[in-house]
Coordinates of C-alpha atoms in Angstrom, one line a residue:
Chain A
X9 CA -23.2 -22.3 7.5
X10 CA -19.7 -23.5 9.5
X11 CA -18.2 -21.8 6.4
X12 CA -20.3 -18.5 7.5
X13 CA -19.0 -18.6 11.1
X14 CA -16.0 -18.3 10.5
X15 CA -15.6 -16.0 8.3
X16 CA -17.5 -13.9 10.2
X17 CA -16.0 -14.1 13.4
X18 CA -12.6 -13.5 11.1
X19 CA -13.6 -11.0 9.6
X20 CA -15.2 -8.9 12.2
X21 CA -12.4 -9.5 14.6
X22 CA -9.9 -8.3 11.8
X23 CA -12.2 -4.8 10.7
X24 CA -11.9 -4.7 14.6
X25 CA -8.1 -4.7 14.8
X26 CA -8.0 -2.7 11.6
X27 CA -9.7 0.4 13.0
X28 CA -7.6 0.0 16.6
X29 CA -4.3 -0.7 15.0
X30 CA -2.2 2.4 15.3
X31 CA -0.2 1.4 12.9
X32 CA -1.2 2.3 9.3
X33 CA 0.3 -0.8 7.4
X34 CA -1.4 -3.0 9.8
X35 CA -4.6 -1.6 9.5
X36 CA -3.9 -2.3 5.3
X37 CA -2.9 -6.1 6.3
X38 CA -6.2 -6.4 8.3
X39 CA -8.0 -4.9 5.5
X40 CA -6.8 -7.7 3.1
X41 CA -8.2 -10.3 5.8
X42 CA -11.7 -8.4 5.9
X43 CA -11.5 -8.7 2.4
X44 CA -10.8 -12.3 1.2
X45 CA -13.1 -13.7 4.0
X46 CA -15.7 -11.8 1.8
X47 CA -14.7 -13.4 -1.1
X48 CA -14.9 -16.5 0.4
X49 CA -18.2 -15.6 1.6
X50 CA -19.0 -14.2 -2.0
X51 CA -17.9 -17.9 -3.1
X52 CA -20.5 -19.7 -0.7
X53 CA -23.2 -17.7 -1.9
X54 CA -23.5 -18.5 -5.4
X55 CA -21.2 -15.6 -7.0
X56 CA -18.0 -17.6 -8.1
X57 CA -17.5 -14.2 -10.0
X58 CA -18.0 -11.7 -7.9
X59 CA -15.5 -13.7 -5.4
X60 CA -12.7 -13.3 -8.1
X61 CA -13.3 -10.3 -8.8
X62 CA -12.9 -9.2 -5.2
X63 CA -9.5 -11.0 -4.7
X64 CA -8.3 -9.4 -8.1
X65 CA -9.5 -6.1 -8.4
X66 CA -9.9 -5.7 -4.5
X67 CA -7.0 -7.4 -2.8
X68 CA -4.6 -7.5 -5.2
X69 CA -5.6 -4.0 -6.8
X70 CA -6.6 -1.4 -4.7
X71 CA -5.4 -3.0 -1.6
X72 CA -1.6 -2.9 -3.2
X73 CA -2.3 0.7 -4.1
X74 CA -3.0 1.4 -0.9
X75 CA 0.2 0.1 0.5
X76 CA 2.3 2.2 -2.3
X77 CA 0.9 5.1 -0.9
X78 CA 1.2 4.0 2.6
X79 CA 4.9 3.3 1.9
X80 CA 5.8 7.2 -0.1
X81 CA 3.8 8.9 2.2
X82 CA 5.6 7.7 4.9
X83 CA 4.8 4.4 7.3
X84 CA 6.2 5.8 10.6
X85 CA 3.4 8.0 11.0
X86 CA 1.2 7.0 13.5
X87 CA -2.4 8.3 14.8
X88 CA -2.2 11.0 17.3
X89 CA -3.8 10.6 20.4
X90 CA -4.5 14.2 21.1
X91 CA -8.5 14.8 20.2
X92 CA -9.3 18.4 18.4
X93 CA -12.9 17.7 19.3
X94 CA -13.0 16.8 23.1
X95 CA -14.5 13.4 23.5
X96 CA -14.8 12.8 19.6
X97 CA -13.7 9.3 20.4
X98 CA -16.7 8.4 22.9
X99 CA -19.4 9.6 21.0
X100 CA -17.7 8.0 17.6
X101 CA -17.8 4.7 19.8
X102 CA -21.4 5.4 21.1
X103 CA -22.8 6.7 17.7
X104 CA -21.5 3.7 15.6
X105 CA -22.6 1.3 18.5
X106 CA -26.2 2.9 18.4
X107 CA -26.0 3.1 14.5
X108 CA -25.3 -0.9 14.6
X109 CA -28.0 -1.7 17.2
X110 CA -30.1 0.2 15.2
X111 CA -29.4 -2.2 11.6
X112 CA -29.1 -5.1 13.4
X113 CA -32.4 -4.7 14.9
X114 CA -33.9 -3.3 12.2
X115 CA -32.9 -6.4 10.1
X116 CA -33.9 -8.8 13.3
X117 CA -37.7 -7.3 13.0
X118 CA -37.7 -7.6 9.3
X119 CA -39.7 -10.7 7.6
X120 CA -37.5 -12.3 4.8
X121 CA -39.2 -14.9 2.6
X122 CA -37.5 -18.1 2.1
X123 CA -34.5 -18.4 -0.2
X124 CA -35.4 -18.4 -3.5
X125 CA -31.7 -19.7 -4.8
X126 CA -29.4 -18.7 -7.8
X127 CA -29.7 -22.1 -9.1
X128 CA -32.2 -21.2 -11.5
X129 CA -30.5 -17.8 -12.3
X130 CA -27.1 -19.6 -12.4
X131 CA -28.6 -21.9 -15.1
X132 CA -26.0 -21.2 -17.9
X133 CA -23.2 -20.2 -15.2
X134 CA -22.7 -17.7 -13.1
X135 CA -20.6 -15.5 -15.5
X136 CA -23.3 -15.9 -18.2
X137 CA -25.7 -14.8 -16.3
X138 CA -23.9 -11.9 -15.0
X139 CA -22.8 -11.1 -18.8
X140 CA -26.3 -11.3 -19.8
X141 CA -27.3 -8.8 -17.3
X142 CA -24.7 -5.8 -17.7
X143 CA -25.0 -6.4 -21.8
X144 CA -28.9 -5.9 -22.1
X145 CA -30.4 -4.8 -18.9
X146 CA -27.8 -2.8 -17.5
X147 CA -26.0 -1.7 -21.0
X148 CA -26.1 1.8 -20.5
X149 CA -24.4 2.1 -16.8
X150 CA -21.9 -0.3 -18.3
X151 CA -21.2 2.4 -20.9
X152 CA -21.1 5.3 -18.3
X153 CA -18.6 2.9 -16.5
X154 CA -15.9 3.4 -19.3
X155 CA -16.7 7.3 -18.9
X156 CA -15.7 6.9 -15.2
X157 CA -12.8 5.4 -15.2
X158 CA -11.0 7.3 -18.4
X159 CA -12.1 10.8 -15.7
X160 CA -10.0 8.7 -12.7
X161 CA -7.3 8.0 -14.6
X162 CA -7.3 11.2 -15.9
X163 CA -7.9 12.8 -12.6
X164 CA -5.1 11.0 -11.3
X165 CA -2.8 12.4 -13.5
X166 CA -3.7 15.5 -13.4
X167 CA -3.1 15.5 -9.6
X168 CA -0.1 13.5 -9.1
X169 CA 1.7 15.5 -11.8
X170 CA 4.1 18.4 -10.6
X171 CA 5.2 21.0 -12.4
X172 CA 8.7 21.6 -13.1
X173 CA 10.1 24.8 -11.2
X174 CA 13.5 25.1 -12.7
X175 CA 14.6 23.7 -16.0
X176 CA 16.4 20.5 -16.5
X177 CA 20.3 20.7 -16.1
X178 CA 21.8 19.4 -19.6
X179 CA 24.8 16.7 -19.2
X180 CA 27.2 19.6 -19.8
X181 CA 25.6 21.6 -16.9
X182 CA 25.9 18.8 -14.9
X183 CA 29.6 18.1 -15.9
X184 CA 30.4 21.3 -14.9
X185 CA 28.9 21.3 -11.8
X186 CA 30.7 18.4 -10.8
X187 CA 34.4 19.6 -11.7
X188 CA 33.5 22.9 -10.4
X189 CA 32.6 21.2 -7.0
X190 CA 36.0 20.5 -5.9
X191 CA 35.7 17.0 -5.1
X192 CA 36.6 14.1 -6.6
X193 CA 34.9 14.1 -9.9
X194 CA 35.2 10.4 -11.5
X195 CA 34.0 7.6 -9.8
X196 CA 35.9 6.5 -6.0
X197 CA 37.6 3.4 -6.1
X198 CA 36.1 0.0 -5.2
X199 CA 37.2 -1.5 -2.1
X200 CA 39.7 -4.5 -2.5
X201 CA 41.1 -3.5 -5.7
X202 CA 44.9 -4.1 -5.4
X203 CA 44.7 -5.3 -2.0
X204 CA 45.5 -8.8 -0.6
X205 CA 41.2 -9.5 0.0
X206 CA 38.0 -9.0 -2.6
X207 CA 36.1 -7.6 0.5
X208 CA 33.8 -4.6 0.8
X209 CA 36.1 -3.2 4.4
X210 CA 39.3 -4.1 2.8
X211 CA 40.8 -0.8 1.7
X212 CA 42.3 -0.5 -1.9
X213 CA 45.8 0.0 -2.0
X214 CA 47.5 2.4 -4.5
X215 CA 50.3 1.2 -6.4
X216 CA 52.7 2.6 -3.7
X217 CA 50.7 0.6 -1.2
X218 CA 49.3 3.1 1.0
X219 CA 46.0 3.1 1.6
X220 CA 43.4 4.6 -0.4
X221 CA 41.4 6.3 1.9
X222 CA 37.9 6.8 -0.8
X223 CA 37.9 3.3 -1.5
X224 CA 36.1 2.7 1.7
X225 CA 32.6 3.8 3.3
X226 CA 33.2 6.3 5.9
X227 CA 31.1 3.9 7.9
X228 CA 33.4 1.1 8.2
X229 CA 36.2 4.2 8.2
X230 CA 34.4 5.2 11.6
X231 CA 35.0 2.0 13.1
X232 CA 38.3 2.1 12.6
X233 CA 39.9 -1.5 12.5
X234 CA 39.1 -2.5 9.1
X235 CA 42.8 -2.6 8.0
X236 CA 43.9 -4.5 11.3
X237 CA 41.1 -6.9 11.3
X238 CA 42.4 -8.4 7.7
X239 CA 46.2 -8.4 8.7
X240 CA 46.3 -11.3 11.2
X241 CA 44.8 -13.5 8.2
X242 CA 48.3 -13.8 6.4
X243 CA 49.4 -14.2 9.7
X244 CA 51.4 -11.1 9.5
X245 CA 50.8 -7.2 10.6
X246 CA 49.3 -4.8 8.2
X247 CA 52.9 -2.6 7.7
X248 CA 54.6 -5.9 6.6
X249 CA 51.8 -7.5 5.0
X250 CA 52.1 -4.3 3.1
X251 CA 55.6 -4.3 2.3
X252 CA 55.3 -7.8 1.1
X253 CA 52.6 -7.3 -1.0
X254 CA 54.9 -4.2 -2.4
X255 CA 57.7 -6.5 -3.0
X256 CA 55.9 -9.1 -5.1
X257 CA 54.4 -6.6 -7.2
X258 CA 57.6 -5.0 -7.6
X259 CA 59.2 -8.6 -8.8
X260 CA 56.3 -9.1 -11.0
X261 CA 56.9 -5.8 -12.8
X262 CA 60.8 -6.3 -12.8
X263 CA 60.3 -9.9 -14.2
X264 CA 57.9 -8.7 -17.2
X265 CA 60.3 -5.6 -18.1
X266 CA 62.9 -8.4 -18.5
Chain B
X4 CA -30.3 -15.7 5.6
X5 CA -30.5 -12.8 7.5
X6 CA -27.3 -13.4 8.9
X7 CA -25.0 -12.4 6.5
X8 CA -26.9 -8.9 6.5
X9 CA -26.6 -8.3 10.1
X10 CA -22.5 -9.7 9.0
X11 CA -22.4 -6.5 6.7
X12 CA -24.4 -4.3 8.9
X13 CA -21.4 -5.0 11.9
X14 CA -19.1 -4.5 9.2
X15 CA -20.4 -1.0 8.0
X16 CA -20.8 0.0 11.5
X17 CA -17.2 -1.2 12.1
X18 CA -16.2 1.1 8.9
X19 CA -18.2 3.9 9.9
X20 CA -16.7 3.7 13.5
X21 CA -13.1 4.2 11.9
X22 CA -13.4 6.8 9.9
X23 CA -15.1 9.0 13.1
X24 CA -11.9 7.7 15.4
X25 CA -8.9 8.2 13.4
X26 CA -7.0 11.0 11.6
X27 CA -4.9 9.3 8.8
X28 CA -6.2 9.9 5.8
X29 CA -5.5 6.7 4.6
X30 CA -6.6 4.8 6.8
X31 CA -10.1 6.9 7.1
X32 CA -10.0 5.5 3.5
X33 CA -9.6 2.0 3.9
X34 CA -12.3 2.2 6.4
X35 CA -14.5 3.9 3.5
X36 CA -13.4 0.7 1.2
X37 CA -14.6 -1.5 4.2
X38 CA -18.2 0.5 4.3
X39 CA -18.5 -0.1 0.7
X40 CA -17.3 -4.0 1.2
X41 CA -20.2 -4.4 3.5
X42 CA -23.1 -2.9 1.5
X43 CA -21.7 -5.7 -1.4
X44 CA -22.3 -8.4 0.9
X45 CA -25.7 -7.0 1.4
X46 CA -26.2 -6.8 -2.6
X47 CA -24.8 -10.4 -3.3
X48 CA -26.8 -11.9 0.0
X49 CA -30.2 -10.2 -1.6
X50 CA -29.2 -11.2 -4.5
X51 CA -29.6 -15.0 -3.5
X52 CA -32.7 -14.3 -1.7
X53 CA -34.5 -13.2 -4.6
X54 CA -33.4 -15.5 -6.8
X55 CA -31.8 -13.1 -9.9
X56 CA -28.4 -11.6 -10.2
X57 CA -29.3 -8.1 -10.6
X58 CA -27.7 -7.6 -6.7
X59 CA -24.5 -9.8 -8.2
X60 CA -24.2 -6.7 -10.8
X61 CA -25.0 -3.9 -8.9
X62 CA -21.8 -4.9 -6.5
X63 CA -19.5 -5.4 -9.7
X64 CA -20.8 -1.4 -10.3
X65 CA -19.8 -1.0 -6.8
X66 CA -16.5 -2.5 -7.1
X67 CA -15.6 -0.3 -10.5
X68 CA -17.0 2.8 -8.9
X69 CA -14.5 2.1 -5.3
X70 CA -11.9 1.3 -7.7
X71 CA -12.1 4.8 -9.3
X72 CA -12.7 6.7 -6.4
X73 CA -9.3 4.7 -4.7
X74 CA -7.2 6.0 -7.4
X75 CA -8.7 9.9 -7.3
X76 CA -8.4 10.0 -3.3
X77 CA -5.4 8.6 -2.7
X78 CA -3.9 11.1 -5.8
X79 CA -5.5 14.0 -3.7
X80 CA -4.0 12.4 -0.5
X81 CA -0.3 12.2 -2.1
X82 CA -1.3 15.9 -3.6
X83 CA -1.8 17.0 0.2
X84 CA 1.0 15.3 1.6
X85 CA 3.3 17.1 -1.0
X86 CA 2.0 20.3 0.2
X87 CA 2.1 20.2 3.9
X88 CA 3.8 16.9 4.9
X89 CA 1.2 15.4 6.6
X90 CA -1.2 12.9 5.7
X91 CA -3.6 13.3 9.1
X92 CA -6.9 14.8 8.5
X93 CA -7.2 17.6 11.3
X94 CA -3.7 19.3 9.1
X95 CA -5.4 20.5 6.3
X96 CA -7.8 22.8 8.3
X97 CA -7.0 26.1 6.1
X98 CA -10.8 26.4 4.8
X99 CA -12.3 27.1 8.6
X100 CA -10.0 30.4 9.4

């Protein structure tokens, strides 16, 4: 029974928070509360399986799907408050309040024998039991099952898919397109390469020792003091730092043409 | 016993009370999956009170049906979104004019 309280008390306050949360990945976080606290309520009541099953298929299933399709079709979006119906909300509130007064009562007034227990039906284990159930008794909706979920998955496909407008541009088309462009065809040059530091706002030099200029992200470009922020480290400025890079290079290559 | 039903009843109520109040589709969704979350507590709590596991079963045909119907909604859901960019429910309104 403490095991019932309080899961219930989490559970209702998080389906609470999960239909006032404006925010739609939230509301999916919430959901995966409401839904292990009734697989751990699943596990109190005698259905060890049915409690797995709910935390695989359930939480880490449909829950995750969920969240894919929260994430493509775009998380920022949040309810608006502007009601098409005029006072939708209050009556919503009202309706679902008189709808749970209603059950609630409904179940209050009603008699209920006393517990009759799975022990007996969970004899051979709960699984057993269960397997024994869906492959004799229930056989035939186990069969339709398979039907059902090959039309999903097919359904699924057939709606996710979009046709292609225009055909495919071939490697040559592409090629083309590039060169044709005007820009700089090949790949730009990584940062660092040539230059005194490996670092990703460290422009490359070219073998004259300029700067290249596509070596960098215009980002950093932007900021403007990538070059001078690396010349104080050799304890020089950038022009000389330069020119002394140039004139070790320059002796290397004279000393291997020797 | 009857407390985990009036549990499940709160939480259908609390489902039903979210997909009336809000206008993303997905999340008028989840609140569906919560709806159908309840009604299995119901199944598995009558299930102990009488004593066989046909209420066990008839959730795990609950949670194979929900996991169907997740895949086909949120396919037409990503379908609409495609089309008009919007995944709240008062957008697709083209069948009332």
């Amino acid at each position: 029974m403490v095991a019932f309280w309080i899961l219930a008390v989490v559970s209702v306050a998080a389906a609470l928070g999960m239909i006032f949360q404006r925010k739609a990945v939230y509301s999916a976080l919430l959901l995966a509360v409401v839904m292990l606290s009734l697989a751990a309520l699943y596990a109190v009541q005698d259905a060890p399986f049915l409690a797995l099953v709910q935390v695989i298929v359930y939480t880490g299933a449909v829950l995750m799907l969920f969240l894919f399709v929260l994430m493509l079709v775009g998380v920022a979006t949040v309810d608006s408050l502007v009601e098409t119906l005029s006072g939708q909300r209050i009556w919503a509130a009202v309706a679902g309040l008189g709808f749970a007064g209603l059950l609630v009562f409904g179940i209050g007034n009603a008699v209920f024998a006393a517990d009759a227990g799975l022990a007996a039906a969970n004899g051979e284990g709960n699984v057993m039991g269960l397997a024994r159930l869906i492959f004799n008794k229930y056989v035939f909706a186990f069969e339709v099952t398979s039907a059902l979920l090959i039309t999903a998955a097919l359904g699924a496909m057939v709606l996710a898919h979009k046709e292609r407008v225009s055909p495919k541009a071939n490697q040559r088309q592409l090629s083309e397109q590039r060169f044709k462009s005007g820009e700089h065809p090949g790949n730009l040059p990584s940062s660092g390469t040539y230059a005194r530091h490996n670092a990703v706002d460290m422009p490359a030099l070219l073998p004259d020792g300029s700067v290249a200029e596509r070596s960098l992200n215009p980002v950093l470009t932007a900021r403007g003091d990538t070059v001078d922020r690396h010349a104080d480290l050799a304890g020089e400025s950038q022009t000389e730092a330069i020119a002394g890079d140039v004139e070790a290079v320059e002796k290397t290559v004279e000393e291997a043409q020797k | 016993m009857s407390h985990y039903l009036i549990l499940s009843a709160l939480l259908f109520s609390i489902g039903a009370v979210g997909v009336l109040i809000r206008r993303n589709a997905i999340v008028v969704f989840m609140c569906v999956e919560l709806m159908l979350n309840a009604t299995n507590l119901a199944f598995v709590s009558f299930s102990k009170m009488h004593g066989n596991l046909d209420g066990q079963v008839i959730a795990f045909f609950v949670m194979v049906v929900a996991a169907a119907e997740v895949v086909v909604g949120l396919a037409i859901i990503m379908t609409i979104f495609r089309s008009r960019r919007s995944s709240s429910v008062d957008d697709a309104s083209l069948l009332k004019y």
